[in-house]
């Protein structure tokens, strides 16, 4: 269950980054709705990260934070490409791939004592 909390929390992290981007592109009532989405997303994200690091099947803080951050970062880069017309370059994809490999590697070498 902790991994489910962590994955959903990472998706909410992606949500709060996207909300900030959309808030910058809008004004008035629409901007405030995106700011509200940011507040809800960041609150849910932090709470789910907290839940993932507790209980009987707690994920170690270093691993949890790295995975949570990577889910948000990877999702935000992909959303930036799809929603904000950010460039797709070899180097962006290369470093995104190395991020994924690094997080998977961290999980493989993390042993709970």
PDB file of N, CA and C in Angstrom:
ATOM      1  N   UNK A   1       0.823  -1.200   0.000  1.00  0.00           N
ATOM      2  CA  UNK A   1       0.000   0.000   0.000  1.00  0.00           C
ATOM      3  C   UNK A   1       0.866   1.262   0.000  1.00  0.00           C
ATOM      4  N   UNK A   2       2.037   1.193   0.658  1.00  0.00           N
ATOM      5  CA  UNK A   2       2.900   2.367   0.722  1.00  0.00           C
ATOM      6  C   UNK A   2       3.369   2.796  -0.664  1.00  0.00           C
ATOM      7  N   UNK A   3       3.650   1.820  -1.535  1.00  0.00           N
ATOM      8  CA  UNK A   3       4.083   2.168  -2.884  1.00  0.00           C
ATOM      9  C   UNK A   3       2.955   2.832  -3.670  1.00  0.00           C
ATOM     10  N   UNK A   4       1.732   2.427  -3.419  1.00  0.00           N
ATOM     11  CA  UNK A   4       0.584   3.071  -4.073  1.00  0.00           C
ATOM     12  C   UNK A   4       0.481   4.519  -3.605  1.00  0.00           C
ATOM     13  N   UNK A   5       0.620   4.742  -2.280  1.00  0.00           N
ATOM     14  CA  UNK A   5       0.629   6.108  -1.752  1.00  0.00           C
ATOM     15  C   UNK A   5       1.717   6.935  -2.432  1.00  0.00           C
ATOM     16  N   UNK A   6       2.894   6.350  -2.566  1.00  0.00           N
ATOM     17  CA  UNK A   6       4.032   7.072  -3.138  1.00  0.00           C
ATOM     18  C   UNK A   6       3.802   7.416  -4.614  1.00  0.00           C
ATOM     19  N   UNK A   7       3.301   6.486  -5.367  1.00  0.00           N
ATOM     20  CA  UNK A   7       3.045   6.734  -6.790  1.00  0.00           C
ATOM     21  C   UNK A   7       1.978   7.805  -6.977  1.00  0.00           C
ATOM     22  N   UNK A   8       0.892   7.703  -6.238  1.00  0.00           N
ATOM     23  CA  UNK A   8      -0.170   8.713  -6.344  1.00  0.00           C
ATOM     24  C   UNK A   8       0.347  10.067  -5.867  1.00  0.00           C
ATOM     25  N   UNK A   9       1.150  10.069  -4.810  1.00  0.00           N
ATOM     26  CA  UNK A   9       1.756  11.310  -4.339  1.00  0.00           C
ATOM     27  C   UNK A   9       2.641  11.941  -5.398  1.00  0.00           C
ATOM     28  N   UNK A  10       3.394  11.124  -6.113  1.00  0.00           N
ATOM     29  CA  UNK A  10       4.224  11.627  -7.203  1.00  0.00           C
ATOM     30  C   UNK A  10       3.398  12.225  -8.323  1.00  0.00           C
ATOM     31  N   UNK A  11       2.242  11.632  -8.591  1.00  0.00           N
ATOM     32  CA  UNK A  11       1.352  12.192  -9.613  1.00  0.00           C
ATOM     33  C   UNK A  11       0.792  13.540  -9.171  1.00  0.00           C
ATOM     34  N   UNK A  12       0.482  13.663  -7.875  1.00  0.00           N
ATOM     35  CA  UNK A  12       0.037  14.954  -7.360  1.00  0.00           C
ATOM     36  C   UNK A  12       1.173  15.981  -7.407  1.00  0.00           C
ATOM     37  N   UNK A  13       2.413  15.530  -7.237  1.00  0.00           N
ATOM     38  CA  UNK A  13       3.538  16.453  -7.374  1.00  0.00           C
ATOM     39  C   UNK A  13       3.585  17.001  -8.794  1.00  0.00           C
ATOM     40  N   UNK A  14       3.386  16.133  -9.748  1.00  0.00           N
ATOM     41  CA  UNK A  14       3.312  16.570 -11.134  1.00  0.00           C
ATOM     42  C   UNK A  14       2.168  17.574 -11.288  1.00  0.00           C
ATOM     43  N   UNK A  15       1.052  17.302 -10.640  1.00  0.00           N
ATOM     44  CA  UNK A  15      -0.106  18.200 -10.693  1.00  0.00           C
ATOM     45  C   UNK A  15       0.189  19.578 -10.147  1.00  0.00           C
ATOM     46  N   UNK A  16       0.970  19.648  -9.054  1.00  0.00           N
ATOM     47  CA  UNK A  16       1.216  20.988  -8.527  1.00  0.00           C
ATOM     48  C   UNK A  16       2.176  21.772  -9.399  1.00  0.00           C
ATOM     49  N   UNK A  17       3.102  21.117 -10.060  1.00  0.00           N
ATOM     50  CA  UNK A  17       3.997  21.828 -10.980  1.00  0.00           C
ATOM     51  C   UNK A  17       3.223  22.327 -12.211  1.00  0.00           C
ATOM     52  N   UNK A  18       2.365  21.484 -12.752  1.00  0.00           N
ATOM     53  CA  UNK A  18       1.559  21.885 -13.902  1.00  0.00           C
ATOM     54  C   UNK A  18       0.624  23.032 -13.529  1.00  0.00           C
ATOM     55  N   UNK A  19       0.045  22.972 -12.337  1.00  0.00           N
ATOM     56  CA  UNK A  19      -0.848  24.036 -11.881  1.00  0.00           C
ATOM     57  C   UNK A  19      -0.135  25.379 -11.834  1.00  0.00           C
ATOM     58  N   UNK A  20       1.108  25.375 -11.365  1.00  0.00           N
ATOM     59  CA  UNK A  20       1.865  26.631 -11.339  1.00  0.00           C
ATOM     60  C   UNK A  20       2.107  27.159 -12.752  1.00  0.00           C
ATOM     61  N   UNK A  21       2.444  26.260 -13.659  1.00  0.00           N
ATOM     62  CA  UNK A  21       2.653  26.668 -15.047  1.00  0.00           C
ATOM     63  C   UNK A  21       1.401  27.250 -15.663  1.00  0.00           C
ATOM     64  N   UNK A  22       0.268  26.609 -15.421  1.00  0.00           N
ATOM     65  CA  UNK A  22      -0.997  27.102 -15.969  1.00  0.00           C
ATOM     66  C   UNK A  22      -1.406  28.415 -15.300  1.00  0.00           C
ATOM     67  N   UNK A  23      -1.141  28.572 -14.007  1.00  0.00           N
ATOM     68  CA  UNK A  23      -1.476  29.814 -13.306  1.00  0.00           C
ATOM     69  C   UNK A  23      -0.705  30.984 -13.907  1.00  0.00           C
ATOM     70  N   UNK A  24       0.527  30.743 -14.330  1.00  0.00           N
ATOM     71  CA  UNK A  24       1.329  31.805 -14.937  1.00  0.00           C
ATOM     72  C   UNK A  24       0.798  32.216 -16.309  1.00  0.00           C
ATOM     73  N   UNK A  25       0.077  31.336 -16.960  1.00  0.00           N
ATOM     74  CA  UNK A  25      -0.431  31.616 -18.304  1.00  0.00           C
ATOM     75  C   UNK A  25      -1.825  32.238 -18.298  1.00  0.00           C
ATOM     76  N   UNK A  26      -2.424  32.359 -17.122  1.00  0.00           N
ATOM     77  CA  UNK A  26      -3.801  32.839 -17.045  1.00  0.00           C
ATOM     78  C   UNK A  26      -3.878  34.059 -16.134  1.00  0.00           C
ATOM     79  N   UNK A  27      -5.076  34.588 -16.016  1.00  0.00           N
ATOM     80  CA  UNK A  27      -5.290  35.718 -15.111  1.00  0.00           C
ATOM     81  C   UNK A  27      -6.720  35.653 -14.579  1.00  0.00           C
ATOM     82  N   UNK A  28      -6.982  36.484 -13.597  1.00  0.00           N
ATOM     83  CA  UNK A  28      -8.330  36.573 -13.048  1.00  0.00           C
ATOM     84  C   UNK A  28      -8.768  35.304 -12.343  1.00  0.00           C
ATOM     85  N   UNK A  29     -10.034  34.992 -12.528  1.00  0.00           N
ATOM     86  CA  UNK A  29     -10.638  33.832 -11.849  1.00  0.00           C
ATOM     87  C   UNK A  29      -9.949  32.524 -12.232  1.00  0.00           C
ATOM     88  N   UNK A  30      -9.604  32.388 -13.511  1.00  0.00           N
ATOM     89  CA  UNK A  30      -8.949  31.148 -13.957  1.00  0.00           C
ATOM     90  C   UNK A  30      -7.609  30.961 -13.252  1.00  0.00           C
ATOM     91  N   UNK A  31      -6.848  32.039 -13.077  1.00  0.00           N
ATOM     92  CA  UNK A  31      -5.569  31.948 -12.369  1.00  0.00           C
ATOM     93  C   UNK A  31      -5.778  31.451 -10.936  1.00  0.00           C
ATOM     94  N   UNK A  32      -6.803  31.989 -10.274  1.00  0.00           N
ATOM     95  CA  UNK A  32      -7.065  31.587  -8.890  1.00  0.00           C
ATOM     96  C   UNK A  32      -7.507  30.133  -8.790  1.00  0.00           C
ATOM     97  N   UNK A  33      -8.205  29.641  -9.806  1.00  0.00           N
ATOM     98  CA  UNK A  33      -8.568  28.215  -9.822  1.00  0.00           C
ATOM     99  C   UNK A  33      -7.324  27.341  -9.960  1.00  0.00           C
ATOM    100  N   UNK A  34      -6.356  27.779 -10.779  1.00  0.00           N
ATOM    101  CA  UNK A  34      -5.104  27.017 -10.905  1.00  0.00           C
ATOM    102  C   UNK A  34      -4.301  27.093  -9.616  1.00  0.00           C
ATOM    103  N   UNK A  35      -4.341  28.224  -8.935  1.00  0.00           N
ATOM    104  CA  UNK A  35      -3.649  28.327  -7.643  1.00  0.00           C
ATOM    105  C   UNK A  35      -4.307  27.416  -6.620  1.00  0.00           C
ATOM    106  N   UNK A  36      -5.644  27.346  -6.637  1.00  0.00           N
ATOM    107  CA  UNK A  36      -6.348  26.410  -5.751  1.00  0.00           C
ATOM    108  C   UNK A  36      -5.959  24.966  -6.081  1.00  0.00           C
ATOM    109  N   UNK A  37      -5.855  24.642  -7.369  1.00  0.00           N
ATOM    110  CA  UNK A  37      -5.423  23.303  -7.776  1.00  0.00           C
ATOM    111  C   UNK A  37      -4.013  23.029  -7.267  1.00  0.00           C
ATOM    112  N   UNK A  38      -3.142  24.043  -7.303  1.00  0.00           N
ATOM    113  CA  UNK A  38      -1.787  23.909  -6.763  1.00  0.00           C
ATOM    114  C   UNK A  38      -1.832  23.571  -5.281  1.00  0.00           C
ATOM    115  N   UNK A  39      -2.618  24.308  -4.509  1.00  0.00           N
ATOM    116  CA  UNK A  39      -2.693  24.102  -3.057  1.00  0.00           C
ATOM    117  C   UNK A  39      -3.211  22.703  -2.732  1.00  0.00           C
ATOM    118  N   UNK A  40      -4.247  22.281  -3.434  1.00  0.00           N
ATOM    119  CA  UNK A  40      -4.794  20.932  -3.219  1.00  0.00           C
ATOM    120  C   UNK A  40      -3.757  19.879  -3.600  1.00  0.00           C
ATOM    121  N   UNK A  41      -3.108  20.061  -4.734  1.00  0.00           N
ATOM    122  CA  UNK A  41      -2.128  19.080  -5.211  1.00  0.00           C
ATOM    123  C   UNK A  41      -0.922  18.976  -4.287  1.00  0.00           C
ATOM    124  N   UNK A  42      -0.378  20.101  -3.858  1.00  0.00           N
ATOM    125  CA  UNK A  42       0.802  20.056  -2.996  1.00  0.00           C
ATOM    126  C   UNK A  42       0.442  19.447  -1.636  1.00  0.00           C
ATOM    127  N   UNK A  43      -0.745  19.745  -1.136  1.00  0.00           N
ATOM    128  CA  UNK A  43      -1.172  19.160   0.141  1.00  0.00           C
ATOM    129  C   UNK A  43      -1.331  17.650   0.036  1.00  0.00           C
ATOM    130  N   UNK A  44      -2.001  17.202  -1.017  1.00  0.00           N
ATOM    131  CA  UNK A  44      -2.195  15.755  -1.208  1.00  0.00           C
ATOM    132  C   UNK A  44      -0.860  15.067  -1.444  1.00  0.00           C
ATOM    133  N   UNK A  45       0.004  15.682  -2.217  1.00  0.00           N
ATOM    134  CA  UNK A  45       1.306  15.096  -2.523  1.00  0.00           C
ATOM    135  C   UNK A  45       2.138  14.894  -1.254  1.00  0.00           C
ATOM    136  N   UNK A  46       2.221  15.925  -0.434  1.00  0.00           N
ATOM    137  CA  UNK A  46       3.008  15.830   0.804  1.00  0.00           C
ATOM    138  C   UNK A  46       2.416  14.814   1.771  1.00  0.00           C
ATOM    139  N   UNK A  47       1.092  14.800   1.880  1.00  0.00           N
ATOM    140  CA  UNK A  47       0.449  13.844   2.781  1.00  0.00           C
ATOM    141  C   UNK A  47       0.715  12.404   2.328  1.00  0.00           C
ATOM    142  N   UNK A  48       0.619  12.156   1.035  1.00  0.00           N
ATOM    143  CA  UNK A  48       0.846  10.798   0.535  1.00  0.00           C
ATOM    144  C   UNK A  48       2.313  10.388   0.659  1.00  0.00           C
ATOM    145  N   UNK A  49       3.229  11.335   0.492  1.00  0.00           N
ATOM    146  CA  UNK A  49       4.645  11.035   0.742  1.00  0.00           C
ATOM    147  C   UNK A  49       4.839  10.656   2.204  1.00  0.00           C
ATOM    148  N   UNK A  50       4.226  11.401   3.089  1.00  0.00           N
ATOM    149  CA  UNK A  50       4.274  11.115   4.533  1.00  0.00           C
ATOM    150  C   UNK A  50       3.730   9.710   4.827  1.00  0.00           C
ATOM    151  N   UNK A  51       2.581   9.380   4.249  1.00  0.00           N
ATOM    152  CA  UNK A  51       1.981   8.059   4.468  1.00  0.00           C
ATOM    153  C   UNK A  51       2.877   6.938   3.934  1.00  0.00           C
ATOM    154  N   UNK A  52       3.537   7.163   2.807  1.00  0.00           N
ATOM    155  CA  UNK A  52       4.397   6.141   2.204  1.00  0.00           C
ATOM    156  C   UNK A  52       5.597   5.824   3.083  1.00  0.00           C
ATOM    157  N   UNK A  53       6.029   6.791   3.879  1.00  0.00           N
ATOM    158  CA  UNK A  53       7.210   6.594   4.724  1.00  0.00           C
ATOM    159  C   UNK A  53       6.868   6.063   6.112  1.00  0.00           C
ATOM    160  N   UNK A  54       5.612   5.717   6.357  1.00  0.00           N
ATOM    161  CA  UNK A  54       5.216   5.242   7.681  1.00  0.00           C
ATOM    162  C   UNK A  54       4.547   3.885   7.629  1.00  0.00           C
ATOM    163  N   UNK A  55       4.252   3.364   8.784  1.00  0.00           N
ATOM    164  CA  UNK A  55       3.532   2.096   8.880  1.00  0.00           C
ATOM    165  C   UNK A  55       4.440   0.884   8.843  1.00  0.00           C
ATOM    166  N   UNK A  56       3.814  -0.294   8.737  1.00  0.00           N
ATOM    167  CA  UNK A  56       4.540  -1.558   8.763  1.00  0.00           C
ATOM    168  C   UNK A  56       5.447  -1.759   7.553  1.00  0.00           C
ATOM    169  N   UNK A  57       5.074  -1.209   6.430  1.00  0.00           N
ATOM    170  CA  UNK A  57       5.854  -1.398   5.201  1.00  0.00           C
ATOM    171  C   UNK A  57       6.451  -0.073   4.737  1.00  0.00           C
ATOM    172  N   UNK A  58       6.998   0.665   5.688  1.00  0.00           N
ATOM    173  CA  UNK A  58       7.538   1.994   5.414  1.00  0.00           C
ATOM    174  C   UNK A  58       8.630   1.939   4.349  1.00  0.00           C
ATOM    175  N   UNK A  59       8.588   2.904   3.462  1.00  0.00           N
ATOM    176  CA  UNK A  59       9.640   3.061   2.459  1.00  0.00           C
ATOM    177  C   UNK A  59      10.671   4.009   3.054  1.00  0.00           C
ATOM    178  N   UNK A  60      11.961   3.655   3.030  1.00  0.00           N
ATOM    179  CA  UNK A  60      12.988   4.534   3.597  1.00  0.00           C
ATOM    180  C   UNK A  60      12.915   5.938   2.993  1.00  0.00           C
ATOM    181  N   UNK A  61      13.172   6.939   3.816  1.00  0.00           N
ATOM    182  CA  UNK A  61      12.994   8.336   3.402  1.00  0.00           C
ATOM    183  C   UNK A  61      13.786   8.676   2.137  1.00  0.00           C
ATOM    184  N   UNK A  62      15.016   8.241   2.030  1.00  0.00           N
ATOM    185  CA  UNK A  62      15.824   8.552   0.853  1.00  0.00           C
ATOM    186  C   UNK A  62      15.241   7.967  -0.411  1.00  0.00           C
ATOM    187  N   UNK A  63      14.819   6.727  -0.342  1.00  0.00           N
ATOM    188  CA  UNK A  63      14.217   6.064  -1.494  1.00  0.00           C
ATOM    189  C   UNK A  63      12.870   6.697  -1.831  1.00  0.00           C
ATOM    190  N   UNK A  64      12.054   6.918  -0.802  1.00  0.00           N
ATOM    191  CA  UNK A  64      10.722   7.492  -1.022  1.00  0.00           C
ATOM    192  C   UNK A  64      10.824   8.865  -1.680  1.00  0.00           C
ATOM    193  N   UNK A  65      11.703   9.697  -1.159  1.00  0.00           N
ATOM    194  CA  UNK A  65      11.820  11.045  -1.705  1.00  0.00           C
ATOM    195  C   UNK A  65      12.344  11.024  -3.140  1.00  0.00           C
ATOM    196  N   UNK A  66      13.319  10.156  -3.412  1.00  0.00           N
ATOM    197  CA  UNK A  66      13.877  10.064  -4.769  1.00  0.00           C
ATOM    198  C   UNK A  66      12.816   9.589  -5.762  1.00  0.00           C
ATOM    199  N   UNK A  67      12.059   8.580  -5.407  1.00  0.00           N
ATOM    200  CA  UNK A  67      11.029   8.054  -6.308  1.00  0.00           C
ATOM    201  C   UNK A  67       9.919   9.078  -6.489  1.00  0.00           C
ATOM    202  N   UNK A  68       9.472   9.675  -5.391  1.00  0.00           N
ATOM    203  CA  UNK A  68       8.413  10.693  -5.429  1.00  0.00           C
ATOM    204  C   UNK A  68       8.833  11.859  -6.330  1.00  0.00           C
ATOM    205  N   UNK A  69      10.044  12.345  -6.121  1.00  0.00           N
ATOM    206  CA  UNK A  69      10.550  13.447  -6.925  1.00  0.00           C
ATOM    207  C   UNK A  69      10.705  13.082  -8.385  1.00  0.00           C
ATOM    208  N   UNK A  70      11.164  11.864  -8.639  1.00  0.00           N
ATOM    209  CA  UNK A  70      11.348  11.418 -10.022  1.00  0.00           C
ATOM    210  C   UNK A  70      10.021  11.282 -10.749  1.00  0.00           C
ATOM    211  N   UNK A  71       9.022  10.746 -10.082  1.00  0.00           N
ATOM    212  CA  UNK A  71       7.696  10.638 -10.714  1.00  0.00           C
ATOM    213  C   UNK A  71       7.202  12.032 -11.087  1.00  0.00           C
ATOM    214  N   UNK A  72       7.336  12.962 -10.164  1.00  0.00           N
ATOM    215  CA  UNK A  72       6.913  14.332 -10.449  1.00  0.00           C
ATOM    216  C   UNK A  72       7.725  14.970 -11.555  1.00  0.00           C
ATOM    217  N   UNK A  73       9.039  14.779 -11.523  1.00  0.00           N
ATOM    218  CA  UNK A  73       9.914  15.395 -12.533  1.00  0.00           C
ATOM    219  C   UNK A  73       9.665  14.808 -13.911  1.00  0.00           C
ATOM    220  N   UNK A  74       9.601  13.504 -13.995  1.00  0.00           N
ATOM    221  CA  UNK A  74       9.385  12.842 -15.285  1.00  0.00           C
ATOM    222  C   UNK A  74       8.020  13.230 -15.846  1.00  0.00           C
ATOM    223  N   UNK A  75       7.005  13.158 -15.003  1.00  0.00           N
ATOM    224  CA  UNK A  75       5.654  13.529 -15.445  1.00  0.00           C
ATOM    225  C   UNK A  75       5.564  14.981 -15.864  1.00  0.00           C
ATOM    226  N   UNK A  76       6.261  15.860 -15.130  1.00  0.00           N
ATOM    227  CA  UNK A  76       6.217  17.284 -15.449  1.00  0.00           C
ATOM    228  C   UNK A  76       6.929  17.579 -16.766  1.00  0.00           C
ATOM    229  N   UNK A  77       8.043  16.915 -17.024  1.00  0.00           N
ATOM    230  CA  UNK A  77       8.727  17.113 -18.312  1.00  0.00           C
ATOM    231  C   UNK A  77       7.825  16.658 -19.458  1.00  0.00           C
ATOM    232  N   UNK A  78       7.202  15.505 -19.312  1.00  0.00           N
ATOM    233  CA  UNK A  78       6.311  15.005 -20.360  1.00  0.00           C
ATOM    234  C   UNK A  78       5.111  15.940 -20.534  1.00  0.00           C
ATOM    235  N   UNK A  79       4.539  16.401 -19.423  1.00  0.00           N
ATOM    236  CA  UNK A  79       3.416  17.337 -19.504  1.00  0.00           C
ATOM    237  C   UNK A  79       3.851  18.656 -20.132  1.00  0.00           C
ATOM    238  N   UNK A  80       5.057  19.106 -19.810  1.00  0.00           N
ATOM    239  CA  UNK A  80       5.567  20.337 -20.415  1.00  0.00           C
ATOM    240  C   UNK A  80       5.660  20.220 -21.925  1.00  0.00           C
ATOM    241  N   UNK A  81       6.070  19.064 -22.387  1.00  0.00           N
ATOM    242  CA  UNK A  81       6.164  18.825 -23.837  1.00  0.00           C
ATOM    243  C   UNK A  81       4.763  18.830 -24.454  1.00  0.00           C
ATOM    244  N   UNK A  82       3.827  18.152 -23.784  1.00  0.00           N
ATOM    245  CA  UNK A  82       2.483  18.011 -24.348  1.00  0.00           C
ATOM    246  C   UNK A  82       1.608  19.247 -24.159  1.00  0.00           C
ATOM    247  N   UNK A  83       1.720  19.918 -23.011  1.00  0.00           N
ATOM    248  CA  UNK A  83       0.815  21.027 -22.698  1.00  0.00           C
ATOM    249  C   UNK A  83       1.395  22.410 -22.943  1.00  0.00           C
ATOM    250  N   UNK A  84       2.720  22.533 -22.828  1.00  0.00           N
ATOM    251  CA  UNK A  84       3.339  23.849 -22.905  1.00  0.00           C
ATOM    252  C   UNK A  84       4.263  23.999 -24.121  1.00  0.00           C
ATOM    253  N   UNK A  85       4.205  23.022 -25.007  1.00  0.00           N
ATOM    254  CA  UNK A  85       5.022  23.053 -26.231  1.00  0.00           C
ATOM    255  C   UNK A  85       6.511  23.242 -25.952  1.00  0.00           C
ATOM    256  N   UNK A  86       6.994  22.621 -24.875  1.00  0.00           N
ATOM    257  CA  UNK A  86       8.424  22.669 -24.579  1.00  0.00           C
ATOM    258  C   UNK A  86       9.155  21.775 -25.584  1.00  0.00           C
ATOM    259  N   UNK A  87      10.410  22.084 -25.861  1.00  0.00           N
ATOM    260  CA  UNK A  87      11.128  21.344 -26.910  1.00  0.00           C
ATOM    261  C   UNK A  87      11.430  19.892 -26.524  1.00  0.00           C
ATOM    262  N   UNK A  88      11.425  19.040 -27.526  1.00  0.00           N
ATOM    263  CA  UNK A  88      11.843  17.644 -27.374  1.00  0.00           C
ATOM    264  C   UNK A  88      13.208  17.550 -28.042  1.00  0.00           C
ATOM    265  N   UNK A  89      14.239  17.424 -27.214  1.00  0.00           N
ATOM    266  CA  UNK A  89      15.592  17.334 -27.764  1.00  0.00           C
ATOM    267  C   UNK A  89      16.233  16.031 -27.310  1.00  0.00           C
ATOM    268  N   UNK A  90      17.272  15.668 -28.001  1.00  0.00           N
ATOM    269  CA  UNK A  90      18.015  14.467 -27.611  1.00  0.00           C
ATOM    270  C   UNK A  90      18.468  14.551 -26.165  1.00  0.00           C
ATOM    271  N   UNK A  91      19.045  15.682 -25.763  1.00  0.00           N
ATOM    272  CA  UNK A  91      19.606  15.799 -24.419  1.00  0.00           C
ATOM    273  C   UNK A  91      18.532  15.772 -23.340  1.00  0.00           C
ATOM    274  N   UNK A  92      17.380  16.372 -23.593  1.00  0.00           N
ATOM    275  CA  UNK A  92      16.286  16.296 -22.611  1.00  0.00           C
ATOM    276  C   UNK A  92      15.858  14.841 -22.415  1.00  0.00           C
ATOM    277  N   UNK A  93      15.691  14.127 -23.517  1.00  0.00           N
ATOM    278  CA  UNK A  93      15.292  12.719 -23.422  1.00  0.00           C
ATOM    279  C   UNK A  93      16.406  11.867 -22.813  1.00  0.00           C
ATOM    280  N   UNK A  94      17.649  12.173 -23.147  1.00  0.00           N
ATOM    281  CA  UNK A  94      18.788  11.442 -22.585  1.00  0.00           C
ATOM    282  C   UNK A  94      18.817  11.577 -21.062  1.00  0.00           C
ATOM    283  N   UNK A  95      18.726  12.804 -20.566  1.00  0.00           N
ATOM    284  CA  UNK A  95      18.798  13.007 -19.119  1.00  0.00           C
ATOM    285  C   UNK A  95      17.539  12.532 -18.406  1.00  0.00           C
ATOM    286  N   UNK A  96      16.405  12.582 -19.053  1.00  0.00           N
ATOM    287  CA  UNK A  96      15.186  12.016 -18.485  1.00  0.00           C
ATOM    288  C   UNK A  96      15.345  10.505 -18.326  1.00  0.00           C
ATOM    289  N   UNK A  97      15.944   9.873 -19.326  1.00  0.00           N
ATOM    290  CA  UNK A  97      16.208   8.434 -19.257  1.00  0.00           C
ATOM    291  C   UNK A  97      17.196   8.102 -18.143  1.00  0.00           C
ATOM    292  N   UNK A  98      18.242   8.911 -17.999  1.00  0.00           N
ATOM    293  CA  UNK A  98      19.208   8.642 -16.923  1.00  0.00           C
ATOM    294  C   UNK A  98      18.565   8.821 -15.554  1.00  0.00           C
ATOM    295  N   UNK A  99      17.609   9.742 -15.443  1.00  0.00           N
ATOM    296  CA  UNK A  99      16.879   9.912 -14.181  1.00  0.00           C
ATOM    297  C   UNK A  99      16.092   8.653 -13.853  1.00  0.00           C
ATOM    298  N   UNK A 100      15.407   8.115 -14.837  1.00  0.00           N
ATOM    299  CA  UNK A 100      14.619   6.894 -14.624  1.00  0.00           C
ATOM    300  C   UNK A 100      15.540   5.742 -14.224  1.00  0.00           C
ATOM    301  N   UNK A 101      16.643   5.576 -14.936  1.00  0.00           N
ATOM    302  CA  UNK A 101      17.593   4.503 -14.630  1.00  0.00           C
ATOM    303  C   UNK A 101      18.156   4.678 -13.217  1.00  0.00           C
ATOM    304  N   UNK A 102      18.449   5.901 -12.837  1.00  0.00           N
ATOM    305  CA  UNK A 102      19.005   6.168 -11.506  1.00  0.00           C
ATOM    306  C   UNK A 102      18.025   5.811 -10.404  1.00  0.00           C
ATOM    307  N   UNK A 103      16.769   6.156 -10.572  1.00  0.00           N
ATOM    308  CA  UNK A 103      15.767   5.849  -9.536  1.00  0.00           C
ATOM    309  C   UNK A 103      15.534   4.346  -9.443  1.00  0.00           C
ATOM    310  N   UNK A 104      15.472   3.675 -10.578  1.00  0.00           N
ATOM    311  CA  UNK A 104      15.324   2.212 -10.556  1.00  0.00           C
ATOM    312  C   UNK A 104      16.550   1.591  -9.892  1.00  0.00           C
ATOM    313  N   UNK A 105      17.736   2.071 -10.228  1.00  0.00           N
ATOM    314  CA  UNK A 105      18.956   1.569  -9.611  1.00  0.00           C
ATOM    315  C   UNK A 105      18.992   1.795  -8.108  1.00  0.00           C
ATOM    316  N   UNK A 106      18.541   2.971  -7.677  1.00  0.00           N
ATOM    317  CA  UNK A 106      18.480   3.257  -6.241  1.00  0.00           C
ATOM    318  C   UNK A 106      17.570   2.273  -5.537  1.00  0.00           C
ATOM    319  N   UNK A 107      16.424   1.985  -6.143  1.00  0.00           N
ATOM    320  CA  UNK A 107      15.509   1.026  -5.536  1.00  0.00           C
ATOM    321  C   UNK A 107      16.121  -0.370  -5.498  1.00  0.00           C
ATOM    322  N   UNK A 108      16.855  -0.753  -6.512  1.00  0.00           N
ATOM    323  CA  UNK A 108      17.463  -2.085  -6.539  1.00  0.00           C
ATOM    324  C   UNK A 108      18.548  -2.269  -5.485  1.00  0.00           C
ATOM    325  N   UNK A 109      19.275  -1.200  -5.177  1.00  0.00           N
ATOM    326  CA  UNK A 109      20.360  -1.327  -4.196  1.00  0.00           C
ATOM    327  C   UNK A 109      19.926  -0.960  -2.777  1.00  0.00           C
ATOM    328  N   UNK A 110      18.698  -0.441  -2.617  1.00  0.00           N
ATOM    329  CA  UNK A 110      18.217  -0.099  -1.286  1.00  0.00           C
ATOM    330  C   UNK A 110      17.696  -1.352  -0.605  1.00  0.00           C
ATOM    331  N   UNK A 111      18.322  -1.675   0.501  1.00  0.00           N
ATOM    332  CA  UNK A 111      17.936  -2.842   1.272  1.00  0.00           C
ATOM    333  C   UNK A 111      17.451  -2.389   2.630  1.00  0.00           C
ATOM    334  N   UNK A 112      16.269  -2.838   3.007  1.00  0.00           N
ATOM    335  CA  UNK A 112      15.732  -2.487   4.318  1.00  0.00           C
ATOM    336  C   UNK A 112      16.336  -3.426   5.359  1.00  0.00           C
ATOM    337  N   UNK A 113      16.965  -2.844   6.377  1.00  0.00           N
ATOM    338  CA  UNK A 113      17.578  -3.659   7.427  1.00  0.00           C
ATOM    339  C   UNK A 113      16.635  -3.862   8.580  1.00  0.00           C
TER     340      UNK A 113
END
